[in-house]
Coordinates of C-alpha atoms and ligand atoms in Angstrom, one line a residue:
Chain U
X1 CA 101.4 119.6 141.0
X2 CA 100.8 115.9 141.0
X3 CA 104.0 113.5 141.1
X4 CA 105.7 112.2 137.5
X5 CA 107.4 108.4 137.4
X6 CA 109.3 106.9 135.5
X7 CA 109.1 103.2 134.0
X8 CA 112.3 101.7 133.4
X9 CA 113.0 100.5 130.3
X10 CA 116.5 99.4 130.6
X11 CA 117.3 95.5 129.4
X12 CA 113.3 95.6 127.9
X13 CA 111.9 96.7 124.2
X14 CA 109.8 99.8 124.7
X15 CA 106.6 97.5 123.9
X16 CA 107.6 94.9 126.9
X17 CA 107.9 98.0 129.3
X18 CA 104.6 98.9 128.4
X19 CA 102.9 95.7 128.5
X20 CA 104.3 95.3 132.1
X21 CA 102.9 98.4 132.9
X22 CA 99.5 97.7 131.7
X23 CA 99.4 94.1 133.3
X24 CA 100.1 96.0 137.1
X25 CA 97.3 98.2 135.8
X26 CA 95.0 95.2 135.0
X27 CA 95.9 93.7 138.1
X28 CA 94.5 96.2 140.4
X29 CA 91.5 95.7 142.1
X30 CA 89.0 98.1 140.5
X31 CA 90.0 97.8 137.1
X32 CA 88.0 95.4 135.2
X33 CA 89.3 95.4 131.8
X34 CA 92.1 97.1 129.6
X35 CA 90.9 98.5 126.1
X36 CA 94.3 98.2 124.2
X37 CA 95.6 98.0 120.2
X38 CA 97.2 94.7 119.8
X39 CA 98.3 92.9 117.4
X40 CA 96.1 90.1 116.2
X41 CA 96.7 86.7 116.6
X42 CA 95.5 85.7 112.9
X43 CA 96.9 88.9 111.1
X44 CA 99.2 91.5 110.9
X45 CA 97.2 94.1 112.3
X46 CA 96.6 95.9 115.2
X47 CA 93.2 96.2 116.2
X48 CA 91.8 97.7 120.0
X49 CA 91.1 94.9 122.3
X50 CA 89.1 94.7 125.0
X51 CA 91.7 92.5 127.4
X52 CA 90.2 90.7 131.2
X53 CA 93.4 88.4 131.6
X54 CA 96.4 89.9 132.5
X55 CA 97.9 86.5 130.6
X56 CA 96.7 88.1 127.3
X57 CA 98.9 91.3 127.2
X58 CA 101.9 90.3 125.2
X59 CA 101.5 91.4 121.6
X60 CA 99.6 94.7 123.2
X61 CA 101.2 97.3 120.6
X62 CA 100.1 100.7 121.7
X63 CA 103.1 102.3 119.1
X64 CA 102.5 100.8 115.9
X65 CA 101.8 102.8 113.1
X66 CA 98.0 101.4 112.3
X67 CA 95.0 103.5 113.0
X68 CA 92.2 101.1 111.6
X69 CA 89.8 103.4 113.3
X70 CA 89.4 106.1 115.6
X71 CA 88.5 103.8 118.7
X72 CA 86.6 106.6 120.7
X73 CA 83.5 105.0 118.8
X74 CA 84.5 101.7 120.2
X75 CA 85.1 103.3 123.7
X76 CA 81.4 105.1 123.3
X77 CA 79.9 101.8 122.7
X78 CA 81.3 100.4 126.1
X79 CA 80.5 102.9 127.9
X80 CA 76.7 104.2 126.8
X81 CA 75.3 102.7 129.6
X82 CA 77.1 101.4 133.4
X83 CA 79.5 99.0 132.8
X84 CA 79.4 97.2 136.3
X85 CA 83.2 97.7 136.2
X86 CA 86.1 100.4 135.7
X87 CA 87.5 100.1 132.3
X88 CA 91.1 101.6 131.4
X89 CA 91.7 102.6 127.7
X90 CA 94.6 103.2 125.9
X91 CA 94.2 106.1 123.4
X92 CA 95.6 108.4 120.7
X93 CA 95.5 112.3 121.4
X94 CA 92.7 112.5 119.2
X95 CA 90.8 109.8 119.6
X96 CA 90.3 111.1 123.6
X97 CA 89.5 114.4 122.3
X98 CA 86.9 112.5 120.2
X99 CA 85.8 110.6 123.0
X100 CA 85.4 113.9 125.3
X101 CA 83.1 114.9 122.3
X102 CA 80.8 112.0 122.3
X103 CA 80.6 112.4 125.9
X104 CA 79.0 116.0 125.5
X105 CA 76.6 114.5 123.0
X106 CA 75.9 111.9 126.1
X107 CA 77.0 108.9 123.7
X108 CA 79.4 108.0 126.4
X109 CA 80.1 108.3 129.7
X110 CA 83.6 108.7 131.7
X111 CA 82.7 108.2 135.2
X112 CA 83.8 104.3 134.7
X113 CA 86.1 105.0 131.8
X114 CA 89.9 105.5 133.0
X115 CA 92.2 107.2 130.1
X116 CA 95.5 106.5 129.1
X117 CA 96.8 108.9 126.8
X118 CA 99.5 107.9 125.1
X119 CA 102.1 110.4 123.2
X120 CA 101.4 110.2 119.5
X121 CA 103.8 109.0 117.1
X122 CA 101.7 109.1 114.3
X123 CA 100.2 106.4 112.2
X124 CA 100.0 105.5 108.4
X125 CA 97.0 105.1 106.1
X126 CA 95.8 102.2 106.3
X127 CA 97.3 101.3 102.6
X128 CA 100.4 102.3 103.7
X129 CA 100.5 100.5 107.1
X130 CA 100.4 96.9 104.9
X131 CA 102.9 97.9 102.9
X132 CA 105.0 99.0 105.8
X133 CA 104.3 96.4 108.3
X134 CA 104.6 93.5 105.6
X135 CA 104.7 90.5 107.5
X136 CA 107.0 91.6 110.6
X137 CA 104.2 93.7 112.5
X138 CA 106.7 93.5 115.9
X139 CA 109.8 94.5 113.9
X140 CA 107.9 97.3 111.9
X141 CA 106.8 99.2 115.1
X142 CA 110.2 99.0 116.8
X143 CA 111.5 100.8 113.4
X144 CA 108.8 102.9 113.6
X145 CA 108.8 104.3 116.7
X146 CA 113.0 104.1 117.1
X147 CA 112.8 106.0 114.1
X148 CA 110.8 108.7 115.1
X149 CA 111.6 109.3 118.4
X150 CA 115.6 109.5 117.4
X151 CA 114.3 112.4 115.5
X152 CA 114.8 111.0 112.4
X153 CA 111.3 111.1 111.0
X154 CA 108.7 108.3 110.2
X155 CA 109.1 108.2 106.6
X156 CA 110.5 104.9 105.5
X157 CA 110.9 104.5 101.4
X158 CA 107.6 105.8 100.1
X159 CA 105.8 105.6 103.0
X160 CA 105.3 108.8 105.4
X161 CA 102.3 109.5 107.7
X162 CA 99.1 109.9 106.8
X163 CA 98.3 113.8 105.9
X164 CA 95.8 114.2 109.2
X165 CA 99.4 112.7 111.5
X166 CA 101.6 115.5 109.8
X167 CA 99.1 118.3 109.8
X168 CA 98.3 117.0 113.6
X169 CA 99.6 120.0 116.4
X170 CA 97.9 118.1 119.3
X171 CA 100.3 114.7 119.6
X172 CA 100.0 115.0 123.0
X173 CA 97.1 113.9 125.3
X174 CA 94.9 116.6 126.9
X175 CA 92.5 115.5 128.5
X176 CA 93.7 112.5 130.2
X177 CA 93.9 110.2 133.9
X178 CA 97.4 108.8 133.2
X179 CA 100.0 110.5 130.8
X180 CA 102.4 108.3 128.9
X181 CA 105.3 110.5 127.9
X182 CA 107.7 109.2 125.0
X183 CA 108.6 112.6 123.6
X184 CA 112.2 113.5 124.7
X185 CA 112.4 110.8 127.0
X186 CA 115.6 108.5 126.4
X187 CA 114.0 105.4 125.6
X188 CA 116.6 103.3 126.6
X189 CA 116.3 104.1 129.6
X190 CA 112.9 105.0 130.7
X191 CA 109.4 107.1 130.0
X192 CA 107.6 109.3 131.9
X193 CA 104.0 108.1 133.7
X194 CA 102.0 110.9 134.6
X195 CA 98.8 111.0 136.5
X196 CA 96.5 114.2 135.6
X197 CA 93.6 113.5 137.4
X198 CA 93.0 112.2 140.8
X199 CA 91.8 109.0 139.3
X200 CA 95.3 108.5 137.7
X201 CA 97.2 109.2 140.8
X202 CA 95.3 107.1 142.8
X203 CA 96.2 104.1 140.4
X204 CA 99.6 105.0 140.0
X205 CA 100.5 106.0 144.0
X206 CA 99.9 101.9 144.2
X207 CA 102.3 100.9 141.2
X208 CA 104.9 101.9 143.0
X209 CA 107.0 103.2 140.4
X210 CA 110.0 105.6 140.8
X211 CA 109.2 109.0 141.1
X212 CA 110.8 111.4 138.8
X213 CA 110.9 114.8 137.2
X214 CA 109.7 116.0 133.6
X215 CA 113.1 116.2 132.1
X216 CA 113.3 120.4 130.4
X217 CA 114.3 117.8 127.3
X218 CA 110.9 116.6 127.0
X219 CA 109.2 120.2 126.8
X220 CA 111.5 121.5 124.2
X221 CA 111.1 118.0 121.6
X222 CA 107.4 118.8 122.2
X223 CA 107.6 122.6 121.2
X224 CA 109.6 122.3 118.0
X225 CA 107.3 119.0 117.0
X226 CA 104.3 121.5 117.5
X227 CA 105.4 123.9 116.0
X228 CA 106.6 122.3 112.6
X229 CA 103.0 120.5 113.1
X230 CA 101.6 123.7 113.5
X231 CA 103.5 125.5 110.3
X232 CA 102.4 122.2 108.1
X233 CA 99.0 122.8 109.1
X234 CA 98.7 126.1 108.2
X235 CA 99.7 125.5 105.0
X236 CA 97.5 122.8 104.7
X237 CA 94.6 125.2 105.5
X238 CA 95.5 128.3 102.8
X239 CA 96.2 125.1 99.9
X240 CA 92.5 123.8 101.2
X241 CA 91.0 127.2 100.8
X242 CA 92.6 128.2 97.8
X243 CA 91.5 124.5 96.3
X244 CA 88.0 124.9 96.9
X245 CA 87.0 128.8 97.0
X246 CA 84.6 128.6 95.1
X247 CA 81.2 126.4 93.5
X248 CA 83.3 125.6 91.0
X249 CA 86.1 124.4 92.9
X250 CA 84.5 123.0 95.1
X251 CA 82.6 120.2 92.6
X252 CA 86.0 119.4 91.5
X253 CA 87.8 118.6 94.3
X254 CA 85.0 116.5 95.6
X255 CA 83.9 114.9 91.7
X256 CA 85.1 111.2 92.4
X257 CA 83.1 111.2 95.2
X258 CA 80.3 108.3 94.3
X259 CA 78.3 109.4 98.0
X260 CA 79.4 105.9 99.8
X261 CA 79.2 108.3 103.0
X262 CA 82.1 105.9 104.4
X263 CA 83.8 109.1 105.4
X264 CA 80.5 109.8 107.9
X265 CA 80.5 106.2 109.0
X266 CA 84.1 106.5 109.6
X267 CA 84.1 109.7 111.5
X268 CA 83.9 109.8 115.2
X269 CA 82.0 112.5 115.9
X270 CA 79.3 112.3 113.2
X271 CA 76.6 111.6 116.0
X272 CA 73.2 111.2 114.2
X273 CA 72.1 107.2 115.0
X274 CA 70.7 107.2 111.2
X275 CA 72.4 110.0 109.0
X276 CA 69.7 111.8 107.1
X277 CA 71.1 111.0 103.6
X278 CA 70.1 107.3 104.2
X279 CA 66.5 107.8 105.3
X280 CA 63.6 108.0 102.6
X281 CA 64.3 111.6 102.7
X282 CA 67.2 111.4 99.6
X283 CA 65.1 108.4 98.2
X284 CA 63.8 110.6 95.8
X285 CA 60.6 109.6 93.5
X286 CA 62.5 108.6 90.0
X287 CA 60.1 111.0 87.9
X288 CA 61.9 113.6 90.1
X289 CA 65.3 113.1 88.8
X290 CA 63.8 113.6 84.9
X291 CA 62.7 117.2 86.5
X292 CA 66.0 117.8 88.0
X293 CA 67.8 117.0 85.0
X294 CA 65.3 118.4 82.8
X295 CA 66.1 122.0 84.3
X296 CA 69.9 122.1 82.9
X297 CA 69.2 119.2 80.5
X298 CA 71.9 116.9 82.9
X299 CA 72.3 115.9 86.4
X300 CA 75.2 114.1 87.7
X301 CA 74.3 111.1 89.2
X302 CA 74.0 110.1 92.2
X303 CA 72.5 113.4 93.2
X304 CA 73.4 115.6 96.4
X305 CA 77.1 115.4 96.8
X306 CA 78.2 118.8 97.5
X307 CA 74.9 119.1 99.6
X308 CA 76.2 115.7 101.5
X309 CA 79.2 117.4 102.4
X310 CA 78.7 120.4 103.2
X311 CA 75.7 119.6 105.1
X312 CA 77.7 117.1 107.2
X313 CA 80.3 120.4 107.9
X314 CA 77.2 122.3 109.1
X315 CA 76.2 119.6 111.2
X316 CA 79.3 118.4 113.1
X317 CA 82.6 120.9 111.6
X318 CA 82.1 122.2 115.1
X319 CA 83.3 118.8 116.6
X320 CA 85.9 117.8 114.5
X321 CA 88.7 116.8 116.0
X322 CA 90.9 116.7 112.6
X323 CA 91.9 112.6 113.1
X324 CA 91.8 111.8 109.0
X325 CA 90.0 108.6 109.5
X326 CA 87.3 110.1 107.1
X327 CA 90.0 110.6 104.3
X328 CA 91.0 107.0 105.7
X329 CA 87.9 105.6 104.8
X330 CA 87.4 107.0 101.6
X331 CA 87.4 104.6 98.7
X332 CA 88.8 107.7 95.5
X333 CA 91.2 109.3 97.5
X334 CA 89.2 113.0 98.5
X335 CA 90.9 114.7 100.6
X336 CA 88.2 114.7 103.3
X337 CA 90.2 115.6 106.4
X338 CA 91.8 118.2 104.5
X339 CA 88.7 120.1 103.9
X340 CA 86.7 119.1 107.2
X341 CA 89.7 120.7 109.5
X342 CA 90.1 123.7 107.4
X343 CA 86.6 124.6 107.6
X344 CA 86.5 123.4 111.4
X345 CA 88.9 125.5 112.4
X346 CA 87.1 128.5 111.0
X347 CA 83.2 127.4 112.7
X348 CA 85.2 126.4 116.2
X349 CA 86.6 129.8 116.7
X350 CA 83.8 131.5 115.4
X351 CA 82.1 130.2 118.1
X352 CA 85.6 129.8 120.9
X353 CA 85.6 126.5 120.8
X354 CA 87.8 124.1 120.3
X355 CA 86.8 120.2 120.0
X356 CA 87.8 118.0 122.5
X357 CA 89.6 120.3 124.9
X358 CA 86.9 120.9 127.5
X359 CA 84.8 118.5 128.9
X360 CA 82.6 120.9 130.5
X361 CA 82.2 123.5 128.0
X362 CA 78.8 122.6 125.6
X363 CA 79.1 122.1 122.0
X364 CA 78.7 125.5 120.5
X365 CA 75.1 124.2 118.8
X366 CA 73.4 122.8 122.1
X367 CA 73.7 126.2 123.9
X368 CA 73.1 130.1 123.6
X369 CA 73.0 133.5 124.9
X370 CA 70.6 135.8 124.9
X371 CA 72.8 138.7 124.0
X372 CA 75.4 137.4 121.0
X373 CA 76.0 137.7 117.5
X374 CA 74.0 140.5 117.1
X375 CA 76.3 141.1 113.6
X376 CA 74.4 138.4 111.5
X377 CA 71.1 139.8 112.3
X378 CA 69.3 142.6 109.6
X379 CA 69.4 143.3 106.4
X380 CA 72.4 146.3 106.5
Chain I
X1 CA 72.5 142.0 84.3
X2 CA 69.4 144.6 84.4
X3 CA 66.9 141.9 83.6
X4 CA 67.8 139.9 86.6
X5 CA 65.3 139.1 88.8
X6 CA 66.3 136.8 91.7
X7 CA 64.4 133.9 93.6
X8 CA 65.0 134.5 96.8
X9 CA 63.8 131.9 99.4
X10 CA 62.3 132.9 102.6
X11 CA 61.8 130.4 105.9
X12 CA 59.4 132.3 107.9
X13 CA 57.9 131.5 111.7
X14 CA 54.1 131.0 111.4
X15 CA 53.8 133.4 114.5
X16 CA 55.7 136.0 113.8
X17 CA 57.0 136.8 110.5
X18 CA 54.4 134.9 108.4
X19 CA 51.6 136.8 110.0
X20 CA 53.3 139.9 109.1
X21 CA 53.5 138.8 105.6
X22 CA 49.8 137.9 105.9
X23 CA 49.1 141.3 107.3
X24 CA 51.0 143.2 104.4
X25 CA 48.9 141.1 102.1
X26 CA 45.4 141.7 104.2
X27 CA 46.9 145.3 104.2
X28 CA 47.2 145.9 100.3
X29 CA 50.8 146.6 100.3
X30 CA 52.8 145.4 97.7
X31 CA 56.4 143.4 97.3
X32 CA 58.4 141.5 94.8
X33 CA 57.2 138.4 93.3
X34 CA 61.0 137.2 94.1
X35 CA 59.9 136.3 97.6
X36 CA 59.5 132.8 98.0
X37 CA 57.5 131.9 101.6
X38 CA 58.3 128.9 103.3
X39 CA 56.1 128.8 106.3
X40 CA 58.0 126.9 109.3
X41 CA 56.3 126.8 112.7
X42 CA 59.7 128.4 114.1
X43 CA 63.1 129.4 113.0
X44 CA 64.8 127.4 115.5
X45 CA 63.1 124.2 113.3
X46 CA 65.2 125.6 109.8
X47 CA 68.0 122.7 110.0
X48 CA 71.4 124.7 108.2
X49 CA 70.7 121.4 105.5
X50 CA 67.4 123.8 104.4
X51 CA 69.6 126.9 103.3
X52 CA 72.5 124.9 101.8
X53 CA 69.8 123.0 99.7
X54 CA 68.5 126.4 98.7
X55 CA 71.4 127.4 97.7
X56 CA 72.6 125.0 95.9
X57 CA 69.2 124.7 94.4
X58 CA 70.2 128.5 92.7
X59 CA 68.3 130.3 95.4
X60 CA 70.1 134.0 94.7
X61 CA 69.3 134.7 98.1
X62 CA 68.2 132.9 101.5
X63 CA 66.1 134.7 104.4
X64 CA 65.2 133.5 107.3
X65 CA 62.8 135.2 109.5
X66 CA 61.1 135.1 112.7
X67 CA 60.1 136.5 115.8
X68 CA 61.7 139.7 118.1
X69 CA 64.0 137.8 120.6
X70 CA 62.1 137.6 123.9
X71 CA 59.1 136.7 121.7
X72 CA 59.4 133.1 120.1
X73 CA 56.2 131.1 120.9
X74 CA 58.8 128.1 121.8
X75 CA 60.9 130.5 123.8
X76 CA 64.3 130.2 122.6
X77 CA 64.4 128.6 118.9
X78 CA 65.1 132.1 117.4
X79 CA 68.4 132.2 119.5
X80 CA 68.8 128.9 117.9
X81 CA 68.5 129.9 114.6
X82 CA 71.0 132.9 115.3
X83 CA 73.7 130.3 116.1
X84 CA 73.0 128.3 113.0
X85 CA 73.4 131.7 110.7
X86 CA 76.4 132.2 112.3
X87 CA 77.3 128.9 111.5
X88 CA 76.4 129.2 107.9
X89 CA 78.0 132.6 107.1
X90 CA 81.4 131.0 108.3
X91 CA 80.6 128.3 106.1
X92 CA 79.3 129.2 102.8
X93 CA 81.4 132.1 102.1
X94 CA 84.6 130.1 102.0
X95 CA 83.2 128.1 98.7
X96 CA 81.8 131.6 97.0
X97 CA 78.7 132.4 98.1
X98 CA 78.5 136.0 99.6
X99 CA 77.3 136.2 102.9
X100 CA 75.0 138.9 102.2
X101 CA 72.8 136.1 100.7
X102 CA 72.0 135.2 103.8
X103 CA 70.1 137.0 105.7
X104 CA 68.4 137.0 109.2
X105 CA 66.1 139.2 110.4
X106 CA 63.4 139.3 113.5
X107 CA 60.0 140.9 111.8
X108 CA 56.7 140.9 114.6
X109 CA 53.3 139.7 113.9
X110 CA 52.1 143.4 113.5
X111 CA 55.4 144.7 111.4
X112 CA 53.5 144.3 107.9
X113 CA 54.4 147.7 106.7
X114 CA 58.2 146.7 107.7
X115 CA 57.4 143.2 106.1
X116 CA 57.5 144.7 102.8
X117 CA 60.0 147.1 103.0
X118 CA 62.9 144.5 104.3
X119 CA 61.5 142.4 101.1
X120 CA 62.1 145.3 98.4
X121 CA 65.0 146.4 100.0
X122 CA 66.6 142.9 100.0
X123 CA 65.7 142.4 96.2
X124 CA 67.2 145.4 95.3
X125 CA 70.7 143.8 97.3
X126 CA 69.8 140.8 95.8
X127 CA 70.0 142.1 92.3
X128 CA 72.8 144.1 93.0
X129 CA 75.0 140.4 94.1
X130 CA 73.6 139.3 90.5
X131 CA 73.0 135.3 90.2
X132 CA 74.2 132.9 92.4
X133 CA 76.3 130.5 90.6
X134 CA 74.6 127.2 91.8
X135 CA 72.2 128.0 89.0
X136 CA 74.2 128.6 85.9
X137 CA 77.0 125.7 86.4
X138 CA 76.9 121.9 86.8
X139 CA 76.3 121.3 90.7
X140 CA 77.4 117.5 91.9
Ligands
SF4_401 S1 85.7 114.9 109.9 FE1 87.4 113.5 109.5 S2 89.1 114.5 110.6 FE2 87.2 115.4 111.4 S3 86.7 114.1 113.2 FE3 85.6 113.3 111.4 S4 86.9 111.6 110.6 FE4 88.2 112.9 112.0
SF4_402 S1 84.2 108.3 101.6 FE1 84.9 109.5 99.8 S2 83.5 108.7 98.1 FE2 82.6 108.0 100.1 S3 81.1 109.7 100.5 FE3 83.0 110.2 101.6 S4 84.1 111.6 100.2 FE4 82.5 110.5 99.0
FES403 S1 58.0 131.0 116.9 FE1 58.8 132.7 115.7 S2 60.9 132.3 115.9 FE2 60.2 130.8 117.2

């Protein structure tokens, strides 16, 4: 059992704690840089930023309600080849869990990656978050996240979290060096800082922070949160099946869809370097579309929708780590997320998998057995 | 729906399967027209985007067919291809299309006379599943 701490928030904002414990982090010898939301300088928006100068930490705003992206595609990118230098990153739940994905599919690599897994308080879409935020982005997030972890909920007017935050029954980090515990922690006073890997505990044994235990408060706020998250899901999955059970069904709840594909671009885990529905492949000769259309005397326009999406399920359902940025992205409104994690949770345990969990465990399509499935072979 | 008679679209391995069909044809025996042969050089090629285009296309039914395992000429693709199914028949059923559309099987180079039989007798549950929607409605 490795050691907990605690950072003091007493006489700080939450945010100022936090900054001063990422600038000790910073500081140390090894680490070269700190990947962190903050908010920018010429907006009000919170965007991940890749920090050297310890000076440059204020404004860092790990707990704001804005999830622009899902920044394991930015923490892939930095890490695709050796860095020359240890780089913490502070992350969402799911955005590790998309990470540990990416790492599978060798698009990134952790050895000089050290992760800080932040409890989730959930974010907005991104609509929302403007409307929300308005122009007092520091004011907004204390709300936010005073709001939230009083128990009172994040809803605020008309605003609640996105539907991939409320559906979400993983808000805390898995797979992770350094924990940072919010969950039934009195703020006022102090969070918990756990280190779950070696890695972690060797940064934090220098920090010298107070040792501490896991207060029995903390495990019981995360139970009940996961299980309401876990009874909203559920519903969420038998209204997704019963919305789209069939052809039929299925062309209506994806009909405004006009194939932008911002939902694959979007998505973390959608791996392909060049998705196959922008090659020359779908850039169909123009007599062909006569002969398509000619067949039922119509053809929506553009073609291939339905095939799009369920093609993209067949390709990566099995990595999905259900983080919404794909209903984020989209420009009509699809539920995307909705039907991607309903259908994801059915191909993961078809094959025992769950995305993100393991980081040793191969995705279920890059391995076999010799002796499996024998159900789906034969004609009987 | 007694005049129906299904297309049914078959991805076969050039080494195994395919010659089979080849030797049920060399061989004089007969089976349904419905057949459709795509010739692949293995079934661990047949990308799951193949059978949802087929099906979505108004294939009634999908096959895909290649060597015992132990004997794919690229070693392992058929266990491959096994995964995919797998994949596909948690997939397709939950927007209406019956798994027993889908259908795997592992037919050797010298299994002509079993060739033809799996054919009739997967026309005949074919038929029985009557058309796949795909074909009748509006598809986006
Ligand atoms: S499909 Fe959607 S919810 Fe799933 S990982 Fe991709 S963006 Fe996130
Ligand atoms: S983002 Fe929306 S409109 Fe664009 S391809 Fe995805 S589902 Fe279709
Ligand atoms: S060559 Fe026949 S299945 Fe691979």
């Amino acid at each position: 059992m490795l050691n907990s701490y605690k950072l003091e928030t007493k006489d700080k904002e939450l945010l100022e704690s936090l900054q001063i414990f990422f600038r000790s982090i910073l500081e140390l010898d090894e680490i070269s840089a700190i990947l962190v939301p903050k908010l920018l300088p010429m907006k009000n928006m919170v965007m991940p930023v890749l920090i050297t100068d310890p000076a440059q930490l204020d404004n860092v705003d790990p707990l704001s309600p804005a999830f622009p992206m899902n920044t394991s595609k930015i923490v892939s990118r930095l890490s695709r080849k050796p860095i020359g230098g240890k780089i913490a990153v502070v992350l969402r739940p799911c955005e590790i869990r998309a990470f540990v994905e990416l790492v599978k599919l060798k698009q990134g690599c952790i050895d000089e990656i050290v992760i800080i897994g932040i409890d989730c308080l959930g974010a907005y879409k991104n609509r929302d978050y403007f409307l929300f935020a308005s122009e007092d982005e520091k004011g907004s997030t204390q709300r936010f996240y005073s709001s939230v972890l009083s128990g009172k909920g994040a809803s605020f007017d008309n605003i609640d979290l996105a539907p991939a935050c409320s559906v979400c029954e993983q808000p805390i980090p898995g797979y992770t060096d350094i924990l940072i515990g919010l969950y039934g922690m009195d703020i006022n006073d102090h969070i918990l800082i756990q280190p779950k890997t070696p890695t972690g505990e060797s940064i934090l044994s220098r920090l010298k922070l107070p040792e501490t235990e896991e207060p029995l408060k903390r495990k019981e706020a995360i139970d009940t949160l996961i299980n309401e998250r876990t009874a909203c899901r559920d519903r969420m999955f038998a209204e997704t099946t019963e919305a789209t059970d069939n052809l039929e069904k299925l062309t209506t709840y994806l009909a405004s869809c006009v194939n932008c594909y911002n939902c694959r671009v979007a998505c973390p885990v959608c791996y392909c370097k060049e998705c196959v529905f922008v090659t020359d492949v779908f850039n169909h000769e123009p007599s062909q579309y006569l002969r398509w259309a000619e067949r039922k005397g119509q053809i929506k326009m553009p073609t291939d929708t339905v095939f799009y999406h369920i093609t993209r399920l067949a390709h990566m359902s099995t990595a999905c780590i259900g983080c919404g940025q794909c209903s984020n992205a989209c420009p009509n409104d699809i539920p995307v997320m909705e039907l991607f994690r309903t259908v994801a949770h059915k191909t993961q345990k078809a094959f025992e998998y769950e995305a993100g969990r393991n980081i040793e465990q191969k995705p279920p399509l890059s391995e076999f057995r010799e002796e499996e499935f024998d159900e789906v072979v034969g004609i009987s | 729906m007694k005049d129906f008679e299904p297309s049914i679209i078959a991805f076969v391995c050039n080494w195994c399967t395919y010659t089979a069909a080849d030797l049920a044809g060399t061989s004089r025996l007969s089976y349904p027209r419905n057949i459709r042969l795509i010739r692949v050089m293995c079934t661990g090629m047949i990308d799951p985007q193949y059978v949802i285009k087929a099906f979505l296309e108004g294939a009634d039914g999908v096959l895909v067919s290649g060597c015992h395992p132990g004997d794919c000429h690229y070693i392992n693709g058929n266990y491959k291809a096994r995964r995919r199914i797998k994949l596909l028949k948690e997939i397709l059923p939950r927007f209406g299309f019956e798994p027993e559309r889908l259908r795997l099987t592992w037919i050797g180079a010298s299994d002509g006379i079993q060739f033809a039989e799996i054919m009739r007798e997967l026309v005949t549950q074919v038929k029985t599943l009557g058309p796949n929607s795909a074909k009748l409605k509006m598809v986006i």
